[in-house]
Coordinates of C-alpha atoms and ligand atoms in Angstrom, one line a residue:
X273 CA 8.3 11.1 -23.2
X274 CA 12.1 11.6 -24.1
X275 CA 14.2 14.6 -23.6
X276 CA 17.3 16.0 -25.2
X277 CA 19.4 17.9 -23.5
X278 CA 21.6 20.4 -25.7
X279 CA 24.2 23.2 -24.8
X280 CA 26.0 25.5 -27.4
X281 CA 28.2 24.5 -29.1
X282 CA 31.5 26.8 -30.1
X283 CA 31.7 26.3 -34.0
X284 CA 28.8 25.2 -36.4
X285 CA 30.5 24.1 -39.8
X286 CA 29.1 22.0 -42.7
X287 CA 27.4 21.2 -46.0
X288 CA 24.0 19.4 -45.5
X289 CA 21.7 17.6 -47.7
X290 CA 18.5 18.9 -46.2
X291 CA 15.8 16.0 -46.9
X292 CA 13.3 16.1 -49.6
X293 CA 10.5 18.4 -49.6
X294 CA 7.8 17.2 -47.6
X295 CA 4.6 19.3 -50.2
X296 CA 6.4 17.7 -53.1
X297 CA 6.8 14.3 -51.8
X298 CA 2.9 13.9 -50.6
X299 CA 2.2 15.2 -54.2
X300 CA 4.5 12.8 -55.7
X301 CA 2.9 10.0 -54.1
X302 CA -0.7 11.0 -54.4
X303 CA -0.6 12.3 -58.0
X304 CA 1.1 9.3 -59.4
X305 CA -1.9 7.3 -57.5
X306 CA -4.2 8.8 -60.0
X307 CA -2.2 8.0 -63.1
X308 CA -2.0 4.5 -64.3
X309 CA 1.5 2.7 -64.8
X310 CA 4.6 3.1 -62.8
X311 CA 6.9 6.1 -61.7
X312 CA 10.4 7.0 -59.7
X313 CA 10.7 9.2 -57.0
X314 CA 14.4 10.1 -55.7
X315 CA 15.2 11.9 -53.0
X316 CA 11.4 11.5 -51.7
X317 CA 10.9 12.6 -47.8
X318 CA 10.6 9.1 -45.3
X319 CA 9.4 11.8 -42.8
X320 CA 6.3 10.2 -40.8
X321 CA 3.8 12.8 -42.8
X322 CA 4.7 11.7 -45.8
X323 CA 4.9 7.9 -44.6
X324 CA 1.0 8.4 -44.0
X325 CA 0.3 9.3 -47.2
X326 CA 2.2 6.0 -48.5
X327 CA -0.2 4.2 -46.4
X328 CA -3.4 5.9 -47.5
X329 CA -2.9 5.4 -51.1
X330 CA -1.7 1.7 -50.7
X331 CA -5.2 1.4 -49.0
X332 CA -6.4 2.3 -52.3
X333 CA -5.0 -0.4 -54.2
X334 CA -1.6 1.1 -55.4
X335 CA 1.4 -0.4 -55.0
X336 CA 4.1 1.2 -53.7
X337 CA 7.7 0.3 -53.2
X338 CA 10.4 2.0 -50.9
X339 CA 13.9 1.5 -50.0
X340 CA 15.1 4.6 -48.1
X341 CA 14.2 7.5 -50.4
X342 CA 13.6 5.7 -53.7
X343 CA 10.1 5.0 -54.1
X344 CA 9.0 3.1 -57.0
X345 CA 5.1 3.6 -57.4
X346 CA 2.6 1.5 -59.3
X347 CA -1.2 2.6 -60.0
X348 CA -4.0 1.1 -61.7
X349 CA -5.3 4.8 -62.2
X350 CA -7.9 6.8 -60.7
X351 CA -11.1 4.7 -62.2
X352 CA -9.2 1.4 -60.8
X353 CA -8.8 2.5 -57.3
X354 CA -10.4 0.5 -55.1
X355 CA -12.4 1.3 -51.8
X356 CA -10.7 1.3 -48.6
X357 CA -11.4 -1.5 -46.6
X358 CA -10.8 0.4 -42.9
X359 CA -10.2 4.0 -42.0
X360 CA -7.5 5.9 -43.8
X361 CA -5.0 6.9 -41.1
X362 CA -3.2 10.3 -42.1
X363 CA -1.2 10.6 -38.6
X364 CA -0.2 14.0 -38.2
X365 CA -0.7 15.0 -41.6
X366 CA -2.9 17.8 -42.4
X367 CA -2.0 17.6 -46.0
X368 CA -2.7 14.0 -46.3
X369 CA -5.9 14.4 -45.2
X370 CA -6.8 17.5 -47.0
X371 CA -5.8 16.6 -50.2
X372 CA -6.9 13.1 -50.2
X373 CA -10.3 14.3 -49.0
X374 CA -10.7 16.4 -52.3
X375 CA -9.2 13.5 -54.2
X376 CA -11.7 11.1 -53.0
X377 CA -14.7 13.5 -52.7
X378 CA -14.4 13.3 -57.1
X379 CA -14.7 9.6 -57.4
X380 CA -17.0 6.8 -56.8
X381 CA -16.7 4.8 -53.1
X382 CA -16.6 6.0 -49.7
X383 CA -13.9 6.8 -47.3
X384 CA -13.3 7.6 -44.0
X385 CA -9.9 9.5 -43.2
X386 CA -8.8 10.5 -39.4
X387 CA -5.6 10.8 -37.8
X388 CA -4.0 11.9 -34.4
X389 CA -5.1 14.0 -31.9
X390 CA -3.4 17.0 -33.5
X391 CA -4.8 16.4 -36.9
X392 CA -8.3 15.8 -35.1
X393 CA -8.2 19.1 -33.7
X394 CA -7.7 21.2 -36.8
X395 CA -10.1 23.0 -39.0
X396 CA -11.8 21.4 -41.7
X397 CA -14.5 23.2 -42.5
X398 CA -12.3 25.1 -44.8
X399 CA -11.8 22.1 -47.3
X400 CA -15.5 20.7 -46.6
X401 CA -17.4 24.2 -47.3
X402 CA -16.3 24.5 -50.8
X403 CA -15.9 20.6 -51.7
X404 CA -19.8 20.8 -50.2
X405 CA -20.5 23.6 -52.5
X406 CA -18.9 21.7 -56.0
X407 CA -21.4 18.8 -54.8
X408 CA -19.4 16.5 -52.7
X409 CA -21.1 14.5 -50.2
X410 CA -19.0 14.7 -46.9
X411 CA -19.7 14.8 -43.1
X412 CA -17.5 15.0 -39.7
X413 CA -17.6 15.8 -36.0
X414 CA -19.0 19.3 -35.5
X415 CA -20.9 19.5 -38.9
X416 CA -17.7 18.4 -40.6
X417 CA -15.1 20.6 -39.4
X418 CA -13.2 18.0 -37.5
X419 CA -11.8 14.7 -38.7
X420 CA -12.7 11.9 -38.5
X421 CA -14.5 13.0 -41.9
X422 CA -16.5 10.8 -44.1
X423 CA -16.6 10.9 -47.9
X424 CA -19.1 9.1 -50.1
X425 CA -17.5 9.8 -53.4
X426 CA -19.7 11.6 -56.6
X427 CA -19.1 13.1 -59.9
X428 CA -18.6 17.1 -59.1
X429 CA -20.0 19.9 -60.4
X430 CA -17.7 22.4 -61.7
X431 CA -18.2 26.1 -61.0
X432 CA -16.0 29.0 -59.5
X433 CA -14.5 29.6 -55.7
X434 CA -12.8 32.5 -54.3
X435 CA -10.4 31.1 -52.1
X436 CA -11.1 33.0 -48.5
X437 CA -7.7 31.6 -47.0
X438 CA -4.0 31.3 -48.7
X439 CA -4.2 28.0 -48.1
X440 CA -2.1 25.4 -50.6
X441 CA -4.0 22.5 -48.7
X442 CA -7.5 24.1 -49.4
X443 CA -6.5 24.8 -53.1
X444 CA -5.1 21.7 -54.0
X445 CA -8.4 20.0 -52.3
X446 CA -10.6 21.5 -54.5
X447 CA -8.6 21.1 -57.8
X448 CA -8.2 17.1 -57.2
X449 CA -12.1 17.3 -56.4
X450 CA -12.5 18.8 -59.9
X451 CA -10.1 15.9 -62.1
X452 CA -13.2 13.9 -62.4
X453 CA -15.9 16.7 -62.2
X454 CA -18.1 17.4 -65.5
X455 CA -17.1 21.1 -65.8
X456 CA -14.0 23.3 -65.2
X457 CA -13.4 24.5 -61.8
X458 CA -12.4 28.2 -61.7
X459 CA -10.8 29.2 -58.6
X460 CA -9.5 32.8 -57.4
X461 CA -9.5 35.2 -54.6
X462 CA -6.4 34.0 -52.2
X463 CA -4.7 31.7 -54.9
X464 CA -1.0 32.7 -53.8
X465 CA 0.6 30.3 -51.8
X466 CA 2.8 27.2 -52.6
X467 CA 2.1 25.8 -56.1
X468 CA 3.3 22.7 -56.2
X469 CA -0.2 21.2 -57.5
X470 CA -0.2 23.2 -60.3
X471 CA 3.0 22.6 -61.6
X472 CA 3.2 18.7 -61.5
X473 CA -0.5 18.3 -62.2
X474 CA 0.4 20.0 -65.8
X475 CA 3.8 18.4 -66.2
X476 CA 1.6 15.0 -66.2
X477 CA -0.6 16.5 -68.8
X478 CA -3.7 17.7 -67.0
X479 CA -5.2 20.8 -68.4
X480 CA -4.7 23.5 -66.2
X481 CA -3.7 27.0 -66.5
X482 CA -2.9 30.0 -64.3
X483 CA -2.7 33.7 -64.1
X484 CA -2.4 35.7 -61.2
X485 CA -5.9 35.9 -60.6
X486 CA -7.4 32.8 -61.4
X487 CA -6.9 29.0 -62.0
X488 CA -8.9 26.7 -64.2
X489 CA -8.8 23.2 -64.2
X490 CA -10.5 21.2 -67.0
X491 CA -11.9 17.8 -66.1
X492 CA -9.7 14.7 -67.6
X493 CA -10.4 13.7 -70.5
X494 CA -7.7 10.9 -70.2
X495 CA -5.4 9.9 -67.3
X496 CA -2.6 12.1 -66.2
X497 CA 0.7 10.4 -67.5
X498 CA 2.9 8.8 -64.3
X499 CA 5.7 11.3 -63.2
X500 CA 9.1 10.6 -62.2
X501 CA 10.7 13.1 -60.7
X502 CA 13.9 13.5 -58.2
X503 CA 12.2 15.5 -55.1
X504 CA 14.4 18.9 -54.5
X505 CA 15.7 19.6 -50.7
X506 CA 13.2 21.0 -48.6
X507 CA 13.5 25.0 -47.9
X508 CA 11.1 24.7 -44.5
X509 CA 14.2 22.3 -43.3
X510 CA 16.9 24.0 -44.4
X511 CA 15.6 27.4 -42.5
X512 CA 16.3 25.5 -39.1
X513 CA 20.5 25.6 -40.4
X514 CA 20.1 29.0 -42.1
X515 CA 19.1 30.7 -38.8
X516 CA 21.2 28.7 -36.8
X517 CA 24.2 30.0 -38.8
X518 CA 23.2 33.5 -38.9
X519 CA 22.9 33.7 -35.2
X520 CA 25.8 31.8 -34.1
X521 CA 29.0 33.8 -33.8
X522 CA 31.6 31.2 -35.6
X523 CA 29.2 29.4 -38.3
X524 CA 29.1 28.8 -42.0
X525 CA 26.6 26.4 -42.9
X526 CA 25.9 25.3 -46.8
X527 CA 22.8 23.7 -47.8
X528 CA 22.4 22.1 -50.8
X529 CA 20.0 20.7 -53.5
X530 CA 17.4 23.2 -52.1
X531 CA 14.0 24.1 -53.8
X532 CA 13.7 28.1 -54.5
X533 CA 10.5 27.8 -55.7
X534 CA 9.5 31.4 -55.1
X535 CA 5.9 30.9 -53.5
X536 CA 8.3 29.1 -50.6
X537 CA 11.1 31.6 -50.4
X538 CA 10.0 33.8 -47.9
X539 CA 12.4 33.0 -44.9
X540 CA 15.6 33.8 -47.6
X541 CA 13.8 37.2 -48.7
X542 CA 13.4 38.1 -44.8
X543 CA 16.7 36.9 -43.4
X544 CA 18.2 38.9 -46.2
X545 CA 16.2 42.0 -44.8
X546 CA 17.7 40.9 -41.4
X547 CA 20.6 41.4 -42.4
X548 CA 22.4 37.6 -42.8
X549 CA 25.1 36.7 -44.9
X550 CA 23.5 34.6 -46.9
X551 CA 24.3 33.6 -51.0
X552 CA 23.0 31.5 -53.4
X553 CA 25.1 29.2 -55.8
X554 CA 24.7 26.6 -58.4
X555 CA 20.9 28.0 -59.2
X556 CA 19.5 25.1 -61.5
X557 CA 15.7 24.1 -62.6
X558 CA 15.5 20.1 -62.0
X559 CA 12.0 19.0 -63.1
X560 CA 9.6 21.7 -62.6
X561 CA 11.3 23.3 -59.7
X562 CA 14.2 25.8 -59.5
X563 CA 17.1 24.8 -57.1
X564 CA 19.9 25.7 -55.4
X565 CA 22.6 25.9 -52.7
X566 CA 22.4 28.6 -49.8
X567 CA 25.3 29.2 -47.6
X568 CA 24.5 31.6 -44.7
X569 CA 27.7 32.6 -42.2
X570 CA 27.7 34.4 -38.7
X571 CA 25.7 37.7 -38.8
X572 CA 24.2 40.8 -37.4
X573 CA 20.6 40.9 -37.5
X574 CA 17.9 43.0 -36.9
X575 CA 14.4 43.3 -36.8
X576 CA 11.9 43.5 -39.5
X577 CA 8.1 43.4 -40.8
X578 CA 6.7 40.3 -42.0
X579 CA 3.4 40.5 -42.9
X580 CA 1.2 40.4 -45.8
X581 CA 1.9 38.4 -49.2
X582 CA 5.2 37.5 -47.5
X583 CA 3.4 35.1 -44.9
X584 CA 2.3 32.4 -47.3
X585 CA 5.5 32.1 -48.4
X586 CA 7.2 31.2 -45.0
X587 CA 4.2 30.0 -42.8
X588 CA 6.4 27.3 -41.5
X589 CA 9.2 29.1 -41.2
X590 CA 7.8 31.5 -38.8
X591 CA 9.0 29.7 -35.4
X592 CA 12.3 29.7 -36.7
X593 CA 12.3 32.8 -37.8
X594 CA 10.8 34.4 -34.4
X595 CA 13.5 32.9 -32.5
X596 CA 16.1 34.8 -35.1
X597 CA 13.9 37.8 -34.5
X598 CA 14.3 37.4 -30.5
X599 CA 18.5 37.5 -31.1
X600 CA 18.2 40.3 -33.6
X601 CA 18.6 44.3 -32.5
X602 CA 15.1 45.7 -32.3
X603 CA 11.4 44.6 -32.6
X604 CA 10.3 42.6 -35.2
X605 CA 6.3 42.6 -36.1
X606 CA 4.8 39.5 -37.5
X607 CA 1.1 40.3 -39.0
X608 CA -1.6 38.7 -41.0
X609 CA -0.4 35.1 -39.8
X610 CA -3.6 33.9 -38.0
X611 CA -3.2 30.7 -39.9
X612 CA -0.3 30.0 -37.4
X613 CA -3.3 29.0 -34.8
X614 CA -4.5 25.9 -37.2
X615 CA -1.1 24.5 -37.3
X616 CA -0.2 21.2 -35.4
X617 CA -0.2 23.8 -32.9
X618 CA -1.5 26.7 -32.4
X619 CA 2.0 28.3 -32.9
X620 CA 1.5 31.9 -32.2
X621 CA 0.9 30.6 -28.4
X622 CA 3.6 27.9 -28.2
X623 CA 6.0 30.1 -30.1
X624 CA 5.5 32.8 -27.5
X625 CA 5.3 30.4 -24.6
X626 CA 8.9 29.0 -25.3
X627 CA 10.1 32.3 -26.3
X628 CA 9.6 33.7 -22.8
X629 CA 10.5 30.8 -21.1
X630 CA 13.9 31.5 -23.2
X631 CA 14.2 35.0 -21.5
X632 CA 12.6 37.1 -24.3
X633 CA 10.1 39.9 -24.4
X634 CA 7.3 38.7 -26.9
X635 CA 3.8 39.7 -27.3
X636 CA 1.4 37.3 -28.9
X637 CA -1.2 39.0 -31.1
X638 CA -4.6 37.9 -32.6
X639 CA -2.8 37.4 -35.7
X640 CA 0.7 37.0 -35.2
X641 CA 4.1 38.1 -32.7
X642 CA 5.7 41.1 -31.8
X643 CA 9.3 40.3 -30.3
X644 CA 11.4 42.7 -28.9
X645 CA 15.1 41.8 -30.1
X646 CA 17.8 41.6 -27.2
X647 CA 20.5 42.3 -29.6
X648 CA 22.3 39.7 -28.3
X649 CA 22.6 35.9 -27.7
X650 CA 21.5 35.8 -24.2
X651 CA 18.7 33.2 -24.2
X652 CA 18.9 31.3 -20.6
X653 CA 19.1 27.8 -20.4
X654 CA 15.5 26.2 -19.7
X655 CA 13.5 23.1 -19.8
X656 CA 11.2 23.6 -23.3
X657 CA 8.1 21.6 -24.7
X658 CA 7.8 20.6 -28.5
X659 CA 3.9 20.3 -27.7
X660 CA 4.5 17.4 -30.2
X661 CA 4.9 19.6 -33.0
X662 CA 8.1 19.0 -35.2
X663 CA 8.7 22.4 -36.1
X664 CA 8.7 23.7 -32.3
X665 CA 11.5 21.0 -31.7
X666 CA 13.7 22.3 -34.3
X667 CA 13.4 25.8 -33.7
X668 CA 14.1 25.5 -29.9
X669 CA 17.2 23.2 -31.0
X670 CA 18.4 26.2 -33.0
X671 CA 17.8 28.7 -29.7
X672 CA 19.7 26.2 -27.8
X673 CA 22.8 26.9 -30.0
X674 CA 22.9 30.1 -28.7
X675 CA 21.8 29.9 -25.2
X676 CA 23.8 30.3 -21.9
X677 CA 23.8 27.1 -19.7
X678 CA 21.6 23.7 -20.7
X679 CA 18.4 23.8 -22.7
X680 CA 16.4 20.6 -22.6
X681 CA 13.6 19.8 -25.1
X682 CA 10.7 17.5 -24.2
X683 CA 9.2 15.1 -26.9
X684 CA 12.1 16.0 -29.5
X685 CA 11.5 12.7 -31.5
X686 CA 8.2 14.8 -33.5
X687 CA 11.1 16.4 -35.6
X688 CA 10.7 12.9 -37.9
X689 CA 7.2 14.3 -39.1
X690 CA 9.2 16.3 -41.7
X691 CA 13.2 15.9 -41.0
X692 CA 13.9 12.2 -40.0
X693 CA 17.9 12.9 -39.3
X694 CA 17.5 16.2 -38.0
X695 CA 19.5 15.3 -34.6
X696 CA 22.0 13.4 -36.3
X697 CA 22.5 16.5 -38.8
X698 CA 22.7 18.7 -35.6
X699 CA 25.3 16.3 -33.8
X700 CA 27.5 16.3 -37.2
X701 CA 27.4 20.2 -37.9
X702 CA 28.4 21.2 -33.9
X703 CA 31.2 18.2 -33.5
X704 CA 33.5 20.1 -36.1
Ligands
S3P102 C1 1.0 22.6 -47.6 C2 0.7 23.6 -46.7 C3 0.5 24.4 -46.2 C4 1.7 24.2 -45.1 C5 1.9 22.6 -44.9 C6 2.0 22.0 -46.0 C7 1.0 21.8 -48.6 O1 -0.5 24.5 -45.3 O2 1.6 24.9 -43.6 O3 3.0 22.4 -44.1 O4 1.9 20.8 -48.5 O5 0.1 22.0 -49.5 P1 -1.8 25.5 -45.7 O6 -2.1 24.9 -46.8 O7 -3.0 25.2 -44.7 O8 -1.3 26.8 -45.6

């Protein structure tokens, strides 16, 4: 296992083009895989997760040519996809496994989807139960709760389903399954989560209506049109630099071209509420998404409460927001975030353990964390572990920027899952 050794730099400066959004990159591949024809995707995220999606769609007969962040994808269309000849390996990627299971459940053919040890330990009943209710033939370990998942594709019935968890992966899996169904699908309940699936399917001509209470998808009467797009910068990646700049005493960092879709900007709202010196400029619309440049400077942060409707808007940013909270003045309470227990690691447990090692006062709860902010930057240098979780590796890197002494991070390379150039960018902004 590799180990990275870090010490706090004297300044942080720079403009960072954060890599393409992970959720949008996955969807750009998967949705173009069901359209007949070619599409060009630029600023694609070449992180390990999205490369898993490319590997899987290639196994379905889709042609994908990639050069760095430029992708040309050509598909024979949903009805001409072929049955994969081997296991579909989704690697570490929950989005690949869940969305593809939905997609394959609703069309003829047999497939088995699997992944690494972390992915095989994550709960899948959340997609398997509602997909089965719509007619899907699915099986897996623990009565379908754990991958490998076996899918015998079939024609889905429409119907209605109230989502019990605010999960874009579950929502998207159901919508994809219903594309080839025999009646409309109506989703209600906790539909407020990232909405890239809804936006992109609509842009491709799929008949889909969205109200605050429900989403209705009408089965395809003709194939979706290919959608060429430039992927906006990933706010979940930019958040590491926002927190780094807010915490460091001599910092100014700009992240440019970041997706500002309101379902993704919870971390900006929280940092503002904590007192961060943060400005957004050059707001513009690109394709189906609002983007802009975000600049953060050294700030005095105060504790806050992160709960309720905010949680799905910042779920992936909680590890780094917890680092911010540990340095802020006063207590931060994170509630309603039990979903953290079902991520790449149990992030309530792993974040709490790492912060305690850094000398912070943290109490893990059933659905979140209570963090007693120190009001100073007195983390102590220590040996931290990523546990193979990309967002932990990067959150600990941010903590190391405001730590006395030396920090080491075990298995830092897993940052590649969502941020291939993270460590190079860190070197660039600290050597100024
Ligand atoms: C994602 C949805 C979220 C998020 C994940 C990506 C997506 O997961 O944590 O990183 O692209 O749909 P859930 O749907 O499980 O909340």
